[in-house]
Short mmCIF file of C-alpha atoms and ligand atoms in Angstrom, two decimals:
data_model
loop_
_atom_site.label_atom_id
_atom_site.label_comp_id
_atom_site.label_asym_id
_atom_site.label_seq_id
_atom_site.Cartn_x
_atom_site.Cartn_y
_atom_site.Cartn_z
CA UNK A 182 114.34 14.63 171.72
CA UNK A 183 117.17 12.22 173.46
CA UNK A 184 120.48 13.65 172.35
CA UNK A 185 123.50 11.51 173.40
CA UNK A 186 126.66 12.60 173.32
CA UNK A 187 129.49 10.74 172.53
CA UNK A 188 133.11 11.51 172.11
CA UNK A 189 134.46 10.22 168.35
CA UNK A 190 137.25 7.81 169.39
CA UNK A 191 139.09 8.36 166.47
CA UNK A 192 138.51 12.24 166.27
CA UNK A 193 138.28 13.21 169.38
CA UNK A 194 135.65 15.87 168.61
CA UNK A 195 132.08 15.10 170.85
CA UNK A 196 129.20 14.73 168.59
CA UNK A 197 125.69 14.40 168.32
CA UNK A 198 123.93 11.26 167.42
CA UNK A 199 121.67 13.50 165.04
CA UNK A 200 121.69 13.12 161.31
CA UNK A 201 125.18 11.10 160.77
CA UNK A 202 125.93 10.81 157.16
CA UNK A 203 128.68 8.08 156.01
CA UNK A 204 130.54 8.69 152.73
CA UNK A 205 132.72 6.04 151.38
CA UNK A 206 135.75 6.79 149.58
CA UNK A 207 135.93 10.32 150.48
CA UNK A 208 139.41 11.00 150.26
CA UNK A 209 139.16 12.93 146.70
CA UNK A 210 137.25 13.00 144.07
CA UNK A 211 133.33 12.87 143.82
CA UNK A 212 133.24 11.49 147.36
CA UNK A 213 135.03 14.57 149.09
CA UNK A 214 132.51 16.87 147.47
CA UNK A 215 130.01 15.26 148.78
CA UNK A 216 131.32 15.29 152.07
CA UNK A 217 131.77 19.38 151.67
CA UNK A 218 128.00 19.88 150.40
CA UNK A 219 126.50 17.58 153.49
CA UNK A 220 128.58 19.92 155.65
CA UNK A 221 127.09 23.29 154.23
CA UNK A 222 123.49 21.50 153.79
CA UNK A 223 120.78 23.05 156.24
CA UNK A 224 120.49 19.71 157.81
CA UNK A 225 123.63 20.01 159.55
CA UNK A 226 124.85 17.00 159.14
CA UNK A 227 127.42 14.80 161.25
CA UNK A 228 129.72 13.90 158.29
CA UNK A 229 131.94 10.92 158.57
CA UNK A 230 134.87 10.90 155.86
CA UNK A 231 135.91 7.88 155.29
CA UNK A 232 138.87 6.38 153.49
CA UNK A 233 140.73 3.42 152.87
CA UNK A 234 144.06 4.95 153.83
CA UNK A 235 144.04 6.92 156.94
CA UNK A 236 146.71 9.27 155.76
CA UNK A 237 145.06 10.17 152.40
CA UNK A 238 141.87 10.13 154.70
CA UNK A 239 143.33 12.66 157.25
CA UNK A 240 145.43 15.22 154.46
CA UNK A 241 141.33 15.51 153.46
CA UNK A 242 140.46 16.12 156.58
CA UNK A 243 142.69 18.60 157.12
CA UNK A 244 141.57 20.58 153.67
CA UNK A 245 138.65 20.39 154.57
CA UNK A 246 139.24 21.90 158.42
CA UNK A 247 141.34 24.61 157.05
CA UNK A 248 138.70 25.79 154.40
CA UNK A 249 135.88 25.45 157.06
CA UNK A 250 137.22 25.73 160.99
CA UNK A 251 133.58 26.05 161.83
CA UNK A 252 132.73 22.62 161.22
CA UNK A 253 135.31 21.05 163.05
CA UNK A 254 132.08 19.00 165.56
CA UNK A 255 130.13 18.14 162.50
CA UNK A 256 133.31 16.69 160.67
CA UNK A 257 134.75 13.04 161.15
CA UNK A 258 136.88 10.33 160.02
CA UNK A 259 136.81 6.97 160.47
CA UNK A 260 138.77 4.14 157.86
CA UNK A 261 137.01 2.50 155.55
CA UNK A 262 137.82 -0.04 152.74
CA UNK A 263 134.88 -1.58 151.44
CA UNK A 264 136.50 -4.10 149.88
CA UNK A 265 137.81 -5.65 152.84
CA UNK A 266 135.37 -7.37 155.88
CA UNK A 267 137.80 -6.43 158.62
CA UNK A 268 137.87 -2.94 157.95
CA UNK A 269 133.55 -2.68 157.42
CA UNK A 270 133.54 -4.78 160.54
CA UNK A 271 135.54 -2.19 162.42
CA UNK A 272 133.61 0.65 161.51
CA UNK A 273 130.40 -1.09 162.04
CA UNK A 274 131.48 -2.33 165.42
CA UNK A 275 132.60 1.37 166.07
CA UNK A 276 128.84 2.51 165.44
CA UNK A 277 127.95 -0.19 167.86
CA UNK A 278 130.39 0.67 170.71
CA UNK A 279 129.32 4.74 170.83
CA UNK A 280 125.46 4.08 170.37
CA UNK A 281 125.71 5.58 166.57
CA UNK A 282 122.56 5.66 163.88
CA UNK A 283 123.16 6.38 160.47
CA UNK A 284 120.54 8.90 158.88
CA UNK A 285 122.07 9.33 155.44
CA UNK A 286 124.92 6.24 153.72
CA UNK A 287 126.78 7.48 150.63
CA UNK A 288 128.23 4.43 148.73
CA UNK A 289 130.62 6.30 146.57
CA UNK A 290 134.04 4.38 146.35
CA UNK A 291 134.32 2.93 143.26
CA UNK A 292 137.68 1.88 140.81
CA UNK A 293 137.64 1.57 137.21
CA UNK A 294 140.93 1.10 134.79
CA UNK A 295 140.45 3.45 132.10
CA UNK A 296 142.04 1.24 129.68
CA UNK A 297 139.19 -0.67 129.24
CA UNK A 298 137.53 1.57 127.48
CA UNK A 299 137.65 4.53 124.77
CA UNK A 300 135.53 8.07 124.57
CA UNK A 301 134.41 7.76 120.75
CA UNK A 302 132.12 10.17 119.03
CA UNK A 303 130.50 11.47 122.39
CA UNK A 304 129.93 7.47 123.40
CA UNK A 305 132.72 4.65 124.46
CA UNK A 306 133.88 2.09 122.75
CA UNK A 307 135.53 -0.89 124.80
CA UNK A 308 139.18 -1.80 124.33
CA UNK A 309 140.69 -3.85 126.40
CA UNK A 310 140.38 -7.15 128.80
CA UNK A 311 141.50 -6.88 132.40
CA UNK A 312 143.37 -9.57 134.05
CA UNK A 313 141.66 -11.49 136.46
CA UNK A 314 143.14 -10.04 139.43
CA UNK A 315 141.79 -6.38 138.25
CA UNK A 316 138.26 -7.72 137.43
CA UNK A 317 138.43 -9.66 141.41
CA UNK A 318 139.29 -5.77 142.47
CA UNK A 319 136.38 -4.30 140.63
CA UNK A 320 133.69 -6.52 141.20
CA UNK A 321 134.85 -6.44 145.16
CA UNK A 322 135.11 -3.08 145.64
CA UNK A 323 132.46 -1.51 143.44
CA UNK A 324 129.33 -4.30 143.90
CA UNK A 325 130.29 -6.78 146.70
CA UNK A 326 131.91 -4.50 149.13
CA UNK A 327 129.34 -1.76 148.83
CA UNK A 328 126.48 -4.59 149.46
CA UNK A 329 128.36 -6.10 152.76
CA UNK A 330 128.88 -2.25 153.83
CA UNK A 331 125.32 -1.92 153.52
CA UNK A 332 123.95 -4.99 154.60
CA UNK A 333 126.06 -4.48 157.64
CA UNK A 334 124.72 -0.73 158.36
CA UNK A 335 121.07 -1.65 158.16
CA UNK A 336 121.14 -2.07 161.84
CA UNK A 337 122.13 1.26 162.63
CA UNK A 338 120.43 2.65 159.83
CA UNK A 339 117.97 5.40 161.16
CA UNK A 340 114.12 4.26 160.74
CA UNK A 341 113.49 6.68 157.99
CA UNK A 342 117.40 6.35 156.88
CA UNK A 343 118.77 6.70 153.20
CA UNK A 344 121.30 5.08 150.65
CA UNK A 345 122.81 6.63 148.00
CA UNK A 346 124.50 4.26 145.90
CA UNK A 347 126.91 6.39 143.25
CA UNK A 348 126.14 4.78 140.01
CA UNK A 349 127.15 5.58 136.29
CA UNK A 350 125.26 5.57 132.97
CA UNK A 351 127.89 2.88 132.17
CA UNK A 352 125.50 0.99 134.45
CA UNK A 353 122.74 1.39 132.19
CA UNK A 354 121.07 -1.78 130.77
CA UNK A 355 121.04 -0.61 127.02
CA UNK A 356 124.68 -1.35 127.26
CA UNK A 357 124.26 -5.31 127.58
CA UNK A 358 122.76 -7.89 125.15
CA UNK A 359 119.27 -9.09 125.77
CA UNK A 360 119.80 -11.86 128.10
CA UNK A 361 121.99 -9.81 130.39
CA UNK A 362 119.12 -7.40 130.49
CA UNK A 363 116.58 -9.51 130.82
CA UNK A 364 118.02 -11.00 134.14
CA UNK A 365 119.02 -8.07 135.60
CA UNK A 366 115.70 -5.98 135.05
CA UNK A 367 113.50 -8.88 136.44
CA UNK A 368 111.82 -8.11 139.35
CA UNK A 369 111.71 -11.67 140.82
CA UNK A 370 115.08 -11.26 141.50
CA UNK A 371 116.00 -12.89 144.68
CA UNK A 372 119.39 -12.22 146.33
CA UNK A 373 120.50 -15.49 146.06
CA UNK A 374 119.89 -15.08 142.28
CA UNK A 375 121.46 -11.77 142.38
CA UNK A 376 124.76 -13.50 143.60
CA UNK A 377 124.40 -16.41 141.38
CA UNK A 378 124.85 -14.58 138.26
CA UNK A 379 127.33 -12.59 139.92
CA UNK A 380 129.44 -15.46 140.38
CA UNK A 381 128.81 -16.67 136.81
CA UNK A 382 129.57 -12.98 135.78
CA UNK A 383 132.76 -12.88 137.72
CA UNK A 384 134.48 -16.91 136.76
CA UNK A 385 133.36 -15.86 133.23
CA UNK A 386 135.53 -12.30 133.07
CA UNK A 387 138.33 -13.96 134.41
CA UNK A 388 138.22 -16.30 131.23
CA UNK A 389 137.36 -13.12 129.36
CA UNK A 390 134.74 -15.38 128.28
CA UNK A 391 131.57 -13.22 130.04
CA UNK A 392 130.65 -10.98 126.58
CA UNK A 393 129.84 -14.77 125.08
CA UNK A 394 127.01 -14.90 128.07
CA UNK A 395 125.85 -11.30 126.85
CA UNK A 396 127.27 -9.08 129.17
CA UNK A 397 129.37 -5.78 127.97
CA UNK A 398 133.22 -6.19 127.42
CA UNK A 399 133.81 -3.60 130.45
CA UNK A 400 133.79 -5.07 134.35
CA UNK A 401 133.47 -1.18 135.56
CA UNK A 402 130.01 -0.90 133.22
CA UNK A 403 128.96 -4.33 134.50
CA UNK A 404 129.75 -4.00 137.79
CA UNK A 405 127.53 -0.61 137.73
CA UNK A 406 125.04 -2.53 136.30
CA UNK A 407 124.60 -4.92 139.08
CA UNK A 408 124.80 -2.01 141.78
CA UNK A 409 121.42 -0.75 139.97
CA UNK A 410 120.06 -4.21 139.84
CA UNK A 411 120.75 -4.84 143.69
CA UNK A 412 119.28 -0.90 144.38
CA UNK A 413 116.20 -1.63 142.33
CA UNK A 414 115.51 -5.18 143.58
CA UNK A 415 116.83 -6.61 146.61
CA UNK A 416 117.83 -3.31 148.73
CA UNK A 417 114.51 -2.59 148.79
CA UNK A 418 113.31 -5.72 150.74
CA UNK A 419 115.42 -5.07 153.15
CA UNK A 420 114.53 -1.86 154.01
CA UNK A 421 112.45 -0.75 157.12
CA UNK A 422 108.71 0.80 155.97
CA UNK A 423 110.33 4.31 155.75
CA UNK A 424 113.73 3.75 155.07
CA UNK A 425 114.50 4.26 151.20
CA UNK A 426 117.71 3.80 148.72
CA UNK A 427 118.35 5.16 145.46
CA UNK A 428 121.13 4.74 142.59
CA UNK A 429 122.29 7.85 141.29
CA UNK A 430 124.48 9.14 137.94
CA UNK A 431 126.89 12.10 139.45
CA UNK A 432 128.03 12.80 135.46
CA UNK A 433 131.09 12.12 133.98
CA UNK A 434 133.54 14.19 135.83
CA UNK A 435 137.15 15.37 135.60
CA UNK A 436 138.41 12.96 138.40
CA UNK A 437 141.23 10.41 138.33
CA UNK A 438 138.81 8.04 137.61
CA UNK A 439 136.29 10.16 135.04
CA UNK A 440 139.96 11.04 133.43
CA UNK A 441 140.80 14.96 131.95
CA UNK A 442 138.26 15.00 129.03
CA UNK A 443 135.14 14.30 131.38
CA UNK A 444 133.17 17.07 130.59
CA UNK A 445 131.79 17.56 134.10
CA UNK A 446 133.44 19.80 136.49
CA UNK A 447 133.49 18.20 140.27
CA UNK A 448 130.52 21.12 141.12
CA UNK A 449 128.61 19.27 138.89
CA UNK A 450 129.26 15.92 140.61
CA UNK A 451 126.78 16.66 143.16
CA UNK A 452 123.73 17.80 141.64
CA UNK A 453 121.80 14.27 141.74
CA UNK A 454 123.20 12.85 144.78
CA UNK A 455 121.78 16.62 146.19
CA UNK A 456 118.60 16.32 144.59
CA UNK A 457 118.06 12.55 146.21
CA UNK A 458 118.97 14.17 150.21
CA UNK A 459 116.28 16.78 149.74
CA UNK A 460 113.72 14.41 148.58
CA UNK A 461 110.90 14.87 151.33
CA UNK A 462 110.09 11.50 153.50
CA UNK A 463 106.84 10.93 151.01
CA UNK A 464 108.59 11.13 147.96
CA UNK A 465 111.44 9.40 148.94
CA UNK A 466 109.03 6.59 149.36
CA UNK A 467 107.88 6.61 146.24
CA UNK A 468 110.82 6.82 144.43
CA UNK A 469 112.50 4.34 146.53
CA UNK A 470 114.64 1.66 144.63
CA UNK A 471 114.72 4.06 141.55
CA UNK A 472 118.03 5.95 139.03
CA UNK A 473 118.93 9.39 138.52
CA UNK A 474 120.71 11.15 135.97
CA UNK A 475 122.92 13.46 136.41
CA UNK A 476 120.96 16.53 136.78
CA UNK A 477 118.63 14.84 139.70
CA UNK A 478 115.82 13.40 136.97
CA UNK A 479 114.37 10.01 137.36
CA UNK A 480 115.83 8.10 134.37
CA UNK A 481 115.24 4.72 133.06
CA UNK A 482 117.60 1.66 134.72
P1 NAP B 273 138.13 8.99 142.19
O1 NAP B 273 138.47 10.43 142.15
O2 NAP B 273 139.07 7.99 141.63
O3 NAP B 273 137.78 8.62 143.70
C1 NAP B 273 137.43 7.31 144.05
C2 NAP B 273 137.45 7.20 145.55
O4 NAP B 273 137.10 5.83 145.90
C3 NAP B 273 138.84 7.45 146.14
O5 NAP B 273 138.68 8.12 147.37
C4 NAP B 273 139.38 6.06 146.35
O6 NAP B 273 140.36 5.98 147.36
C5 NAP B 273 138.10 5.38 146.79
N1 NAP B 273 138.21 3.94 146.84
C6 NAP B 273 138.65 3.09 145.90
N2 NAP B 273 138.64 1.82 146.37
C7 NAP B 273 138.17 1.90 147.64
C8 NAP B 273 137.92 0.94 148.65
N3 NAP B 273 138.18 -0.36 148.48
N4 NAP B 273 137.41 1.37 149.83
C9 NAP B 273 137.15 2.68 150.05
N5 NAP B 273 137.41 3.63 149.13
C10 NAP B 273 137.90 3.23 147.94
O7 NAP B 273 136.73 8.71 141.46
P2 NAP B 273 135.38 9.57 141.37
O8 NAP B 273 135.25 10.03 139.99
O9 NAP B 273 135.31 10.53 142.48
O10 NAP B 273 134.32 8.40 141.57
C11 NAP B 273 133.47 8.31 142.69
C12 NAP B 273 132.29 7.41 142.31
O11 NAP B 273 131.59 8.00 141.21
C13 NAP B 273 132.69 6.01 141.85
O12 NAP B 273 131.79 5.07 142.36
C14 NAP B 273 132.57 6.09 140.34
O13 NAP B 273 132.30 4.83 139.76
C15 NAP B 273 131.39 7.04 140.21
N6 NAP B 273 131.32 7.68 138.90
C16 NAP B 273 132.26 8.57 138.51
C17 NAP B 273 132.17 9.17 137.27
C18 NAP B 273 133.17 10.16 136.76
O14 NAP B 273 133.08 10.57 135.59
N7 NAP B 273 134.12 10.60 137.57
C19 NAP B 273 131.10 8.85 136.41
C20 NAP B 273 130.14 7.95 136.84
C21 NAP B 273 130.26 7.37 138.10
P3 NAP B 273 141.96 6.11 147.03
O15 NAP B 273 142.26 7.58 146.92
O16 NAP B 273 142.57 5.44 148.19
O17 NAP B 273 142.18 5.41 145.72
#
């Protein structure tokens, strides 16, 4: 096998161009643990923790140095906001510049204002509008920016590469009325369809107008919901024959975003996104396109 060896610019550490795996919003949370488990996985991979801001991104890298010195090759950072072109562009072009292939994407950043909604009775009730500028944030970051991030990795994306896309139950369809889930469970989907009810989604919510059209009061469950609708029907077309992506449900999980009464700890956060990197090359394949629950088990969209 060709090995090329490259230093990191931005680390400074030489690495392998062997099983890189990109984690988005890895400062904290769900993300960072993710970035620990691909560390200690057998595969050994390259990790790449990325962050929005460089000096959250770099305190993490730091934890994560002291707690494991013996990783410091396989361990890298590069910035990341998804929700902005500039800084995707950057890190694409960085891939570009030092020959890079991506074996393994984890689309994990995600932002959700917990005052939408309210834990009732072991299920949520919604509470509360956003204002515009919150739902632009949402949408951006959670469904548009992780589809340019991706769209803009394919290139480098190894031939038998995978995407995880960190879901939620909130993204599942039972949550919508019947024309939402009739258009977003229809497999003639195209992407230009995809975005056109996206944009009818998104000018509606800023009128607060978009549960009238049959869509959930919440932008974070939406916005899920559309992630699984792009990982189910138009990711899939755009994959190389053995390249694969999945959406995944890492549990509701005492985070800043899954708040203190999640009942998930964050070594529960894991388990599916786990269970989807160990998939062998043949079942990958088949299960391409598909959602887990929380525990790793293929679960209805
Ligand atoms: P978290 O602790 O709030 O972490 C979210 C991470 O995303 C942070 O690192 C945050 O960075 C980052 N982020 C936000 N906007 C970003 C952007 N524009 N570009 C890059 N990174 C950005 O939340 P979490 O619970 O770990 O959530 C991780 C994922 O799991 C999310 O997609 C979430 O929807 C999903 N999820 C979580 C739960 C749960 O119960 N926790 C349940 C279902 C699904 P900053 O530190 O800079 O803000």
């Amino acid at each position: 096998m060709n090995i090329i060896i490259t230093i990191n610019k931005q680390s400074k550490v030489p690495m392998e161009n062997t099983n890189i795996a990109v984690v988005t919003g890895a400062n904290k949370g769900i993300g960072y643990a993710i970035v620990e488990q691909l560390l200690l996985h057998p595969t050994k991979y390259s990790v790449f923790l990325t962050s929005r801001d460089t000096q959250r991104g770099e305190e993490a890298m730091a934890n994560l140095l002291k707690k494991y010195p013996e990783f410091k090759n396989r361990l890298h950072y590069h910035q990341l906001d998804v929700s902005s072109s500039k800084s995707i562009d950057n890190f694409v072009q960085w891939l570009e510049d030092n020959q890079k292939t991506v074996s393994l994407l984890v689309n994990n950043a995600g932002i959700f204002y917990q005052r939408e909604i309210r834990p009732n009775n072991g299920n949520f009730e919604f509470v509360d509008f956003l204002p515009p500028e919150d739902t632009k944030r949402i949408i951006q970051t959670n469904v548009r920016g992780l589809i340019e991030l991706t769209e803009k990795l394919l290139p480098y994306l190894a031939d038998d590469g995978k995407i995880i896309n960190i879901s939620s139950l909130a993204g599942e369809l039972w949550w919508q009325g019947e024309a939402v889930q009739n258009w977003l469970s229809d497999s003639r989907l195209t992407r230009q369809g995809f975005f056109d009810l996206l944009d009818t989604f998104e000018q509606a919510a800023y009128k607060q107008q978009h549960p009238a059209l049959g869509y959930f009061g919440s932008i974070y469950f939406t916005s899920k919901a559309f992630v699984n609708a792009y990982t189910r029907f138009i990711l899939p077309r755009l994959l190389k024959k053995n390249q694969t992506g999945f959406a995944v449900h890492p549990g509701w999980i005492q985070t800043d975003l899954g708040g203190k009464e999640a009942p998930g700890k964050i070594d529960d956060s894991y388990v599916s996104t786990l269970a989807i990197v160990n998939l062998s090359l043949e079942d990958s394949l088949k299960l391409s396109g598909r959602y887990f629950d929380e525990f790793g088990k293929l679960k209805d969209f």
